[in-house]
Amino acid sequence: MQTAVIVFPASNCDRDAAVALETHTGKAPHMIWHKDTSIPDDVRFVVVPGGFSYGDYLRSGAIAAQSPVIKDLKQKAEAGLPVLGICNGFQILTEAGMLPGALMRNAGQKFVCKISRLRLANAQTRFTKLYDAKHEIDIPVAHHDGNYFADDDTLRRIEGSGQVVFRYVDNPNGSRGDIAGIINQAGNVLGMMPHPERAIDPLHGGTDGSNIFKSILGSL
Amino acid sequence: MIARVYVGLKPGVLDPQGRTIASSLNDLGFEEVQDATQGKVIELKLANGERDLVKARVKEMCEKLLANTVIESYRIELDETEE
């Protein structure tokens, strides 16, 4: 199955994402440069990877969200293409308006880099259906701007419609509702601060991230 | 013409940087500081034009890129004395 990773200047988890995709599909993903104007039609799943696109200038993800390729990604996602945004990828998807809310500076001011324990707030999505809803999972976080914010109305709406997918057991960044990951209303665009691509091999210290890739790829 | 865009967090949005600045000032003996908010100033050098049109364009820039209106508000000042 053909997948793709979008690469921005200063993405730094693009190759980890590529390894995760190749591990789960047996096929190397297309690496799509942000200046490209379109995503090839054979691509069935796209990862927007972590990193520090454009040096986090202006706001994390703000400049990358204006990239030519994002315009096409947005259109294809609206037509149903599954997209996973990880860390900076999550920031980019919120800045592009593909997911609600925004990611602000961590409440504790510090960059947090550690294993985070997550609860499955929704194990019925295309990205999480292989998880046991009662099970907590360990996925690493590494970010400075992971403090999820949405206004009260938006928060009520996404909580009410099952769009909150992951919550921190021990909130590392001040996110409202302990939110670590959310999905769009249509259920095909997931954004999360923790890095599932860094938890797919026993040598990573755990493989709890693997089911995200297996779930979404298995749904295609 | 120069346009100065002031971008800051909306009221009600927790500003951890502002809070840290305020508590640091308190620690330095400036007990009168009750709160602080931090924002940014973006200065744009623009081709001269009709004031209302220029302002409308800068507003569009704010909405599209310079501010994230989910968390930030902005204010625009035009300065025609500067070239």
Coordinates of C-alpha atoms in Angstrom, one line a residue:
Chain A
M1 CA 0.0 0.0 0.0
Q2 CA 1.4 3.4 -0.9
T3 CA 1.7 6.0 1.9
A4 CA 3.5 9.3 2.1
V5 CA 5.3 11.6 4.5
I6 CA 5.4 15.4 4.0
V7 CA 8.8 16.9 4.5
F8 CA 9.2 20.6 5.5
P9 CA 12.4 22.5 6.1
A10 CA 13.4 21.4 9.7
S11 CA 11.1 18.4 9.9
N12 CA 13.1 16.0 12.0
C13 CA 10.8 13.0 12.5
D14 CA 10.1 12.5 8.8
R15 CA 12.5 9.5 8.6
D16 CA 11.2 7.9 11.8
A17 CA 7.7 8.3 10.2
A18 CA 9.0 6.7 7.0
V19 CA 10.4 3.7 9.0
A20 CA 7.1 3.3 10.8
L21 CA 5.2 3.3 7.6
E22 CA 7.6 1.0 5.8
T23 CA 7.6 -1.4 8.8
H24 CA 3.8 -1.6 8.7
T25 CA 3.2 -1.6 4.9
G26 CA 6.4 -3.3 3.6
K27 CA 6.7 -0.4 1.2
A28 CA 8.7 2.8 1.4
P29 CA 6.4 5.9 1.6
H30 CA 6.7 8.8 -0.9
M31 CA 8.6 11.6 0.8
I32 CA 6.7 14.7 -0.4
W33 CA 8.5 18.0 -0.3
H34 CA 6.4 20.9 1.0
K35 CA 6.8 22.9 -2.2
D36 CA 5.2 20.1 -4.3
T37 CA 1.7 21.2 -5.3
S38 CA 0.1 17.8 -5.2
I39 CA 0.1 14.4 -3.4
P40 CA 0.2 11.5 -5.9
D41 CA -3.2 9.9 -6.4
D42 CA -1.9 6.4 -5.4
V43 CA -1.3 7.6 -1.8
R44 CA -3.8 6.1 0.7
F45 CA -2.4 7.5 3.9
V46 CA -0.3 10.6 4.8
V47 CA 1.8 11.4 7.9
V48 CA 2.6 15.0 8.7
P49 CA 5.7 14.5 10.8
G50 CA 7.2 16.1 13.9
G51 CA 10.0 18.6 13.9
F52 CA 10.5 22.3 14.0
S53 CA 9.2 23.3 10.5
Y54 CA 10.6 26.8 9.7
G55 CA 12.3 27.0 13.1
D56 CA 8.9 27.5 14.8
Y57 CA 9.0 31.1 13.4
L58 CA 5.9 33.2 14.1
R59 CA 4.1 30.2 15.7
S60 CA 4.8 26.5 15.6
G61 CA 3.4 25.2 12.4
A62 CA 2.1 28.5 11.2
I63 CA 4.4 28.9 8.1
A64 CA 4.3 25.2 7.2
A65 CA 0.5 25.4 7.2
Q66 CA 0.7 27.8 4.2
S67 CA 2.8 25.4 2.1
P68 CA 1.6 24.6 -1.4
V69 CA 1.3 20.9 -0.5
I70 CA -1.0 21.6 2.4
K71 CA -3.6 23.1 0.1
D72 CA -3.8 19.8 -1.7
L73 CA -3.7 17.8 1.5
K74 CA -6.6 19.8 2.8
Q75 CA -8.7 19.0 -0.3
K76 CA -7.8 15.4 -0.3
A77 CA -8.5 15.1 3.4
E78 CA -11.9 16.7 2.8
A79 CA -12.5 14.0 0.2
G80 CA -11.6 11.3 2.8
L81 CA -7.9 10.7 2.7
P82 CA -6.6 9.6 6.1
V83 CA -4.0 12.0 7.7
L84 CA -2.0 11.6 10.9
G85 CA -0.3 14.7 12.3
I86 CA 2.3 14.0 14.9
C87 CA 3.7 16.7 17.2
N88 CA 4.7 19.6 14.8
G89 CA 2.4 17.8 12.4
F90 CA -0.5 18.3 14.8
Q91 CA 0.5 22.0 15.2
I92 CA 0.5 22.3 11.4
L93 CA -3.0 20.7 11.1
T94 CA -4.5 23.0 13.6
E95 CA -2.8 26.0 12.0
A96 CA -4.2 24.9 8.6
G97 CA -7.7 24.7 10.1
M98 CA -7.9 20.9 9.5
L99 CA -8.3 20.3 13.3
P100 CA -10.0 22.6 15.9
G101 CA -8.1 24.4 18.6
A102 CA -4.4 25.5 18.9
L103 CA -1.2 24.3 20.6
M104 CA 0.3 26.8 23.0
R105 CA 3.5 27.0 25.0
N106 CA 3.7 24.4 27.7
A107 CA 2.2 25.7 30.9
G108 CA 5.4 24.8 32.8
Q109 CA 7.5 26.8 30.2
K110 CA 9.8 23.9 29.7
F111 CA 10.4 21.6 26.8
V112 CA 9.1 18.1 27.9
C113 CA 10.8 15.0 26.6
K114 CA 9.7 11.8 28.3
I115 CA 7.4 8.8 28.1
S116 CA 3.8 9.8 28.5
R117 CA 1.1 7.5 29.6
L118 CA -2.1 7.9 27.7
R119 CA -5.7 6.9 28.1
L120 CA -7.8 6.0 25.1
A121 CA -10.6 8.5 25.2
N122 CA -12.0 7.0 22.0
A123 CA -11.0 3.5 20.9
Q124 CA -13.6 3.4 18.2
T125 CA -11.8 5.6 15.6
R126 CA -10.1 4.3 12.5
F127 CA -6.8 5.0 14.1
T128 CA -7.5 3.4 17.5
K129 CA -9.8 0.5 17.0
L130 CA -7.1 -2.1 17.7
Y131 CA -6.5 -0.8 21.2
D132 CA -8.3 -2.1 24.3
A133 CA -10.2 1.0 25.5
K134 CA -9.4 0.0 29.1
H135 CA -5.7 -0.2 28.5
E136 CA -3.3 2.7 29.1
I137 CA -0.5 3.1 26.6
D138 CA 3.0 4.6 26.8
I139 CA 4.1 6.9 24.0
P140 CA 7.0 9.4 24.1
V141 CA 6.4 13.2 24.0
A142 CA 9.0 15.8 23.0
H143 CA 7.6 19.3 22.7
H144 CA 7.7 22.9 23.8
D145 CA 4.3 23.9 22.5
G146 CA 1.9 21.0 23.3
N147 CA -0.5 22.8 25.5
Y148 CA -3.8 22.2 23.8
F149 CA -6.3 25.0 23.9
A150 CA -9.8 25.4 22.5
D151 CA -12.5 27.7 23.7
D152 CA -15.3 26.4 25.9
D153 CA -17.8 25.9 23.0
T154 CA -15.3 24.1 20.8
L155 CA -14.2 21.9 23.8
R156 CA -17.8 21.0 24.5
R157 CA -18.4 20.2 20.9
I158 CA -15.3 17.9 20.5
E159 CA -15.9 16.2 23.8
G160 CA -19.5 15.6 22.9
S161 CA -18.8 14.1 19.6
G162 CA -16.0 11.7 20.6
Q163 CA -13.3 13.8 18.9
V164 CA -11.0 13.6 21.9
V165 CA -9.0 10.4 21.2
F166 CA -6.1 10.5 23.7
R167 CA -5.7 12.0 27.1
Y168 CA -2.6 12.2 29.3
V169 CA -2.8 10.3 32.5
D170 CA -0.3 12.8 34.0
N171 CA -0.7 16.1 32.0
P172 CA 2.8 17.3 31.1
N173 CA 1.9 20.6 29.4
G174 CA -1.3 22.1 30.7
S175 CA -3.6 20.9 27.9
R176 CA -7.2 21.6 28.5
G177 CA -9.0 18.3 29.4
D178 CA -5.7 16.6 29.5
I179 CA -6.0 16.3 25.7
A180 CA -3.1 14.6 23.9
G181 CA -4.8 13.9 20.6
I182 CA -8.0 14.8 18.7
I183 CA -9.7 13.7 15.5
N184 CA -11.8 15.7 13.0
Q185 CA -15.5 15.3 12.8
A186 CA -15.3 13.0 9.7
G187 CA -12.9 10.7 11.5
N188 CA -10.1 10.7 9.0
V189 CA -7.7 13.4 10.4
L190 CA -5.9 12.6 13.7
G191 CA -3.5 15.0 15.4
M192 CA -1.5 14.1 18.5
M193 CA 1.4 15.5 20.4
P194 CA 2.9 12.1 21.5
H195 CA 5.1 10.3 18.9
P196 CA 3.6 6.8 18.1
E197 CA 6.4 6.4 15.4
R198 CA 8.9 6.3 18.3
A199 CA 7.1 3.4 20.0
I200 CA 6.9 0.7 17.3
D201 CA 10.0 -1.4 18.0
P202 CA 11.1 -3.2 21.2
L203 CA 14.4 -1.3 20.9
H204 CA 12.4 1.9 21.4
G205 CA 11.5 0.6 24.8
G206 CA 7.9 -0.2 23.8
T207 CA 5.6 -0.9 20.9
D208 CA 2.4 0.8 22.1
G209 CA 2.4 3.2 19.0
S210 CA 2.2 0.4 16.5
N211 CA -1.6 -0.2 16.8
I212 CA -2.2 3.3 15.4
F213 CA -0.5 2.4 12.2
K214 CA -2.1 -1.1 12.1
S215 CA -5.5 0.3 12.8
I216 CA -5.6 3.0 10.1
L217 CA -3.7 0.9 7.5
G218 CA -6.0 -2.1 8.2
S219 CA -9.1 0.2 7.6
L220 CA -8.0 0.9 4.0
Chain B
M1 CA 4.3 53.4 5.0
I2 CA 4.9 51.3 8.1
A3 CA 2.2 49.1 9.6
R4 CA 2.8 47.8 13.2
V5 CA 0.8 44.7 14.1
Y6 CA 0.5 43.9 17.8
V7 CA -0.4 40.3 18.4
G8 CA -1.2 39.0 21.9
L9 CA -3.2 36.3 23.5
K10 CA -6.9 36.8 23.9
P11 CA -8.2 37.7 27.3
G12 CA -9.0 34.4 29.1
V13 CA -6.3 32.4 27.4
L14 CA -3.7 31.4 30.0
D15 CA -0.4 33.1 29.3
P16 CA 2.3 31.1 31.1
Q17 CA 5.0 33.4 29.8
G18 CA 3.3 36.5 31.0
R19 CA 2.7 34.9 34.4
T20 CA 6.4 33.9 34.7
I21 CA 7.4 37.5 33.8
A22 CA 5.1 38.9 36.5
S23 CA 6.3 36.6 39.2
S24 CA 9.9 37.2 38.2
L25 CA 9.3 41.0 38.5
N26 CA 7.7 40.4 41.9
D27 CA 10.8 38.5 43.0
L28 CA 12.9 41.4 42.0
G29 CA 11.0 43.6 44.4
F30 CA 8.4 45.1 42.0
E31 CA 5.5 44.1 44.1
E32 CA 3.2 46.5 42.3
V33 CA 3.1 44.2 39.2
Q34 CA -0.2 42.3 39.4
D35 CA -0.1 40.6 36.0
A36 CA 1.8 40.6 32.7
T37 CA 1.0 39.6 29.2
Q38 CA 3.5 38.9 26.5
G39 CA 2.9 39.4 22.8
K40 CA 4.8 40.4 19.7
V41 CA 5.1 43.3 17.4
I42 CA 5.4 42.7 13.7
E43 CA 6.5 45.7 11.7
L44 CA 5.7 45.7 8.0
K45 CA 7.2 48.1 5.5
L46 CA 4.5 48.6 2.8
A47 CA 4.2 50.4 -0.4
N48 CA 2.2 53.6 0.1
G49 CA -1.5 53.5 -0.6
E50 CA -4.9 54.7 0.4
R51 CA -5.1 54.3 4.2
D52 CA -8.3 52.2 4.4
L53 CA -7.2 49.9 1.6
V54 CA -3.8 49.4 3.3
K55 CA -5.5 48.6 6.6
A56 CA -7.9 46.1 5.0
R57 CA -4.9 44.3 3.4
V58 CA -3.0 44.2 6.7
K59 CA -6.1 42.9 8.4
E60 CA -6.3 40.1 5.8
M61 CA -2.6 39.3 6.5
C62 CA -3.4 39.0 10.2
E63 CA -6.3 36.7 9.6
K64 CA -4.4 34.5 7.2
L65 CA -1.0 34.3 8.9
L66 CA 0.1 36.8 11.4
A67 CA -2.3 35.9 14.2
N68 CA -3.9 32.6 15.1
T69 CA -7.4 33.9 16.0
V70 CA -8.2 30.8 18.0
I71 CA -5.9 32.1 20.8
E72 CA -4.7 35.6 19.7
S73 CA -6.1 39.0 19.0
Y74 CA -4.3 41.7 17.1
R75 CA -4.2 45.5 16.7
I76 CA -3.0 47.4 13.6
E77 CA -1.3 50.8 13.7
L78 CA -0.4 52.6 10.5
D79 CA 2.4 55.1 10.5
E80 CA 2.6 57.2 7.3
T81 CA 5.4 59.5 8.5
E82 CA 7.9 56.7 8.1
E83 CA 9.1 55.6 4.7

